[in-house]
């Protein structure tokens, strides 16, 4: 049987991580937060004083680091679970995520990771349905109003969230884009369980057809 993958994409604060985590838990599947990988590479570049605009230096760094996302986000064995959510990383991660060398390395790791899972996987990010797993069993695109997305991101603020969306959507390398065949869900004002229920219903429907 081919591996089942649910690919979830959407802008910052659209509910991807929360929904993907709850969905994976409900299905008993593995879960991968790919944003945490880009954030961890950013953290390591900042820690080592590497200019995040230096494409080849950051690309080489991305290819060489050891990364984990669960149970904790670590880079070369250093726990960065909290540091990856700081303003400093929020401010630099879009540049790192726009680096094609970094993306090539992260995408290869994501595919390798998924291939190693025994059961299905839920993977969330920006390019999961369009680039990483275009053959995913189910593709989901989450949206929400900017106001609600900024609220969910706590201290980050509307301006920073909007700036990151703009950078992620308009970059050359794998920009945030809705796959043509994605289930599009607006999570504004909706409960997590409700959204998860709708995705599971869609998955069940796929299998019964
Ligand atoms: O989902 P997040 O906010 O943790 O993502 C952090 C950054 O990484 C965000 O600016 C977009 C980028 N990203 C990406 O380009 N591709 C992914 N698959 C996941 C995240």
Coordinates of C-alpha atoms and ligand atoms in Angstrom, one line a residue:
X1 CA 0.0 0.0 0.0
X2 CA 1.3 3.4 -0.8
X3 CA 2.0 5.8 2.0
X4 CA -0.9 8.1 2.9
X5 CA 0.0 11.8 3.2
X6 CA -2.2 14.7 4.2
X7 CA -0.5 17.9 3.0
X8 CA -1.6 21.1 4.8
X9 CA -0.5 24.6 3.5
X10 CA -1.5 28.1 4.4
X11 CA -0.2 31.5 5.6
X12 CA 1.1 32.2 9.1
X13 CA -1.5 31.8 11.8
X14 CA -4.0 30.1 9.5
X15 CA -4.1 27.2 12.1
X16 CA -1.9 24.7 10.2
X17 CA 0.2 23.5 13.1
X18 CA -2.7 23.2 15.6
X19 CA -5.0 21.5 13.0
X20 CA -2.2 19.2 11.6
X21 CA -1.1 18.1 15.1
X22 CA -4.7 17.4 16.2
X23 CA -5.4 15.6 12.9
X24 CA -2.3 13.4 13.2
X25 CA -3.2 12.5 16.8
X26 CA -6.8 11.6 15.8
X27 CA -5.6 9.4 13.0
X28 CA -2.6 7.9 14.9
X29 CA -0.3 9.3 12.1
X30 CA 3.0 11.0 12.3
X31 CA 3.2 14.8 12.1
X32 CA 5.8 17.1 10.6
X33 CA 6.0 20.9 11.1
X34 CA 8.3 22.0 8.2
X35 CA 8.2 25.7 9.3
X36 CA 10.1 24.6 12.4
X37 CA 12.9 23.2 10.1
X38 CA 13.3 26.6 8.3
X39 CA 13.2 28.3 11.7
X40 CA 15.9 25.9 13.2
X41 CA 18.2 26.6 10.3
X42 CA 17.7 30.4 10.7
X43 CA 18.5 30.0 14.4
X44 CA 21.7 28.2 13.7
X45 CA 22.8 30.8 11.1
X46 CA 22.1 33.6 13.6
X47 CA 23.9 31.8 16.4
X48 CA 27.0 31.3 14.2
X49 CA 26.9 34.9 13.0
X50 CA 26.3 33.9 9.4
X51 CA 24.7 36.6 7.2
X52 CA 21.2 35.2 6.4
X53 CA 21.5 36.9 3.0
X54 CA 24.6 34.9 2.1
X55 CA 22.9 32.2 0.0
X56 CA 25.8 29.8 -0.4
X57 CA 26.8 30.0 3.3
X58 CA 23.3 29.4 4.6
X59 CA 22.7 26.8 1.9
X60 CA 25.9 24.9 3.0
X61 CA 24.8 25.3 6.7
X62 CA 21.3 23.8 5.8
X63 CA 22.9 20.8 4.1
X64 CA 25.2 20.0 7.0
X65 CA 23.0 20.5 10.2
X66 CA 21.3 17.7 12.1
X67 CA 17.7 18.6 12.7
X68 CA 14.8 17.1 14.7
X69 CA 11.3 18.6 15.2
X70 CA 9.8 16.0 17.6
X71 CA 9.7 15.6 20.5
X72 CA 11.7 18.9 20.5
X73 CA 13.0 21.1 17.8
X74 CA 16.8 20.7 17.9
X75 CA 19.6 21.8 15.6
X76 CA 22.9 19.9 16.0
X77 CA 21.7 18.7 19.4
X78 CA 20.9 22.2 20.7
X79 CA 17.2 22.6 21.9
X80 CA 15.8 25.6 20.0
X81 CA 12.1 24.9 20.6
X82 CA 11.6 28.3 22.3
X83 CA 14.2 30.3 20.4
X84 CA 12.7 29.6 17.0
X85 CA 9.6 31.6 17.9
X86 CA 11.4 34.8 18.9
X87 CA 11.2 38.1 17.0
X88 CA 14.7 37.8 15.8
X89 CA 13.9 34.5 14.1
X90 CA 10.5 35.8 12.9
X91 CA 12.4 38.6 11.2
X92 CA 15.0 36.5 9.5
X93 CA 13.2 33.2 8.6
X94 CA 11.5 34.5 5.4
X95 CA 15.0 35.2 3.9
X96 CA 16.2 31.8 4.8
X97 CA 13.0 30.1 3.5
X98 CA 13.5 32.0 0.1
X99 CA 16.9 30.4 -0.4
X100 CA 16.6 27.7 -3.0
X101 CA 19.6 25.8 -1.6
X102 CA 18.0 25.7 1.8
X103 CA 14.7 24.6 0.3
X104 CA 16.4 21.7 -1.7
X105 CA 17.9 20.4 1.5
X106 CA 14.8 20.7 3.6
X107 CA 12.5 19.1 0.9
X108 CA 14.9 16.1 0.5
X109 CA 14.8 15.6 4.3
X110 CA 11.0 15.9 4.4
X111 CA 10.5 13.3 1.7
X112 CA 13.1 11.0 3.4
X113 CA 11.3 11.4 6.7
X114 CA 7.9 10.6 5.3
X115 CA 9.2 7.5 3.5
X116 CA 10.4 6.2 6.9
X117 CA 7.0 6.5 8.7
X118 CA 5.1 3.2 9.1
X119 CA 1.6 4.7 9.1
X120 CA 0.3 7.8 7.3
X121 CA 1.7 11.3 7.8
X122 CA 0.4 14.8 8.2
X123 CA 2.8 17.4 6.9
X124 CA 2.3 21.2 7.1
X125 CA 4.1 24.1 5.6
X126 CA 3.8 26.4 2.5
X127 CA 4.8 24.2 -0.4
X128 CA 3.8 20.7 0.8
X129 CA 0.9 20.2 -1.6
X130 CA 2.6 22.0 -4.6
X131 CA 6.2 20.9 -4.4
X132 CA 7.1 18.4 -1.6
X133 CA 4.2 15.9 -2.0
X134 CA 2.2 16.8 -5.2
X135 CA 0.8 13.3 -5.1
X136 CA -0.5 13.6 -1.5
X137 CA -3.6 11.6 -0.6
X138 CA -5.4 14.8 0.5
X139 CA -4.3 18.5 0.1
X140 CA -5.7 21.1 2.4
X141 CA -5.2 24.9 2.2
X142 CA -6.1 26.8 5.4
X143 CA -6.8 30.5 5.5
X144 CA -8.1 32.9 8.2
X145 CA -8.5 36.7 8.4
X146 CA -5.3 38.7 9.0
X147 CA -6.8 40.0 12.3
X148 CA -7.4 36.5 13.6
X149 CA -4.0 35.2 12.3
X150 CA -2.1 37.9 14.1
X151 CA -4.1 37.3 17.3
X152 CA -3.1 33.6 17.1
X153 CA 0.6 34.6 16.7
X154 CA 0.4 36.5 20.0
X155 CA 3.1 39.1 20.3
X156 CA 4.2 39.0 16.6
X157 CA 1.7 41.6 15.5
X158 CA -0.3 42.1 12.3
X159 CA 2.4 44.0 10.5
X160 CA 5.0 41.3 11.0
X161 CA 2.6 38.5 10.0
X162 CA 1.6 40.5 6.9
X163 CA 5.2 41.1 6.0
X164 CA 6.0 37.4 6.2
X165 CA 3.0 36.4 4.1
X166 CA 4.1 38.9 1.5
X167 CA 7.6 37.5 1.4
X168 CA 6.4 33.9 1.4
X169 CA 3.9 34.5 -1.4
X170 CA 6.1 36.6 -3.7
X171 CA 9.4 34.7 -3.5
X172 CA 10.7 32.9 -6.6
X173 CA 11.5 29.6 -4.9
X174 CA 8.3 27.6 -4.1
X175 CA 6.1 30.4 -3.1
X176 CA 3.0 29.9 -0.9
X177 CA 0.3 28.9 -3.4
X178 CA -3.0 27.0 -3.2
X179 CA -2.9 23.7 -5.1
X180 CA -5.7 23.5 -7.7
X181 CA -7.1 20.3 -6.1
X182 CA -6.8 21.5 -2.4
X183 CA -9.7 21.4 0.1
X184 CA -9.8 25.1 1.1
X185 CA -11.0 25.9 4.6
X186 CA -11.3 29.3 6.2
X187 CA -10.6 28.7 9.9
X188 CA -11.7 32.1 11.1
X189 CA -13.9 31.7 14.2
X190 CA -13.9 27.9 13.8
X191 CA -13.0 25.3 16.5
X192 CA -10.0 23.0 15.9
X193 CA -12.1 19.9 16.3
X194 CA -14.6 21.2 13.8
X195 CA -11.9 21.8 11.2
X196 CA -10.3 18.4 11.9
X197 CA -13.7 16.7 11.6
X198 CA -14.2 18.2 8.2
X199 CA -10.8 17.0 7.0
X200 CA -11.4 13.5 8.3
X201 CA -14.8 13.5 6.6
X202 CA -13.1 14.4 3.4
X203 CA -10.5 11.7 3.8
X204 CA -13.2 9.1 4.5
X205 CA -15.1 10.3 1.5
X206 CA -12.0 9.8 -0.7
X207 CA -11.6 6.3 0.5
X208 CA -15.2 5.4 -0.1
X209 CA -15.1 6.5 -3.7
Ligands
LIG1 O1 4.8 28.1 9.6 P1 5.9 28.9 10.2 O2 5.5 30.3 10.5 O3 6.6 28.3 11.4 O4 7.0 29.0 9.0 C1 8.2 29.8 9.2 C2 8.7 30.4 7.9 O5 9.2 29.3 7.1 C3 7.6 31.1 7.1 O6 8.1 32.4 6.8 C4 7.4 30.4 5.8 C5 8.6 29.4 5.8 N1 8.1 28.1 5.3 C6 8.3 27.8 4.0 O7 8.8 28.6 3.3 N2 8.0 26.5 3.6 C7 7.5 25.6 4.4 N3 7.2 24.4 4.0 C8 7.3 25.9 5.8 C9 7.6 27.2 6.2

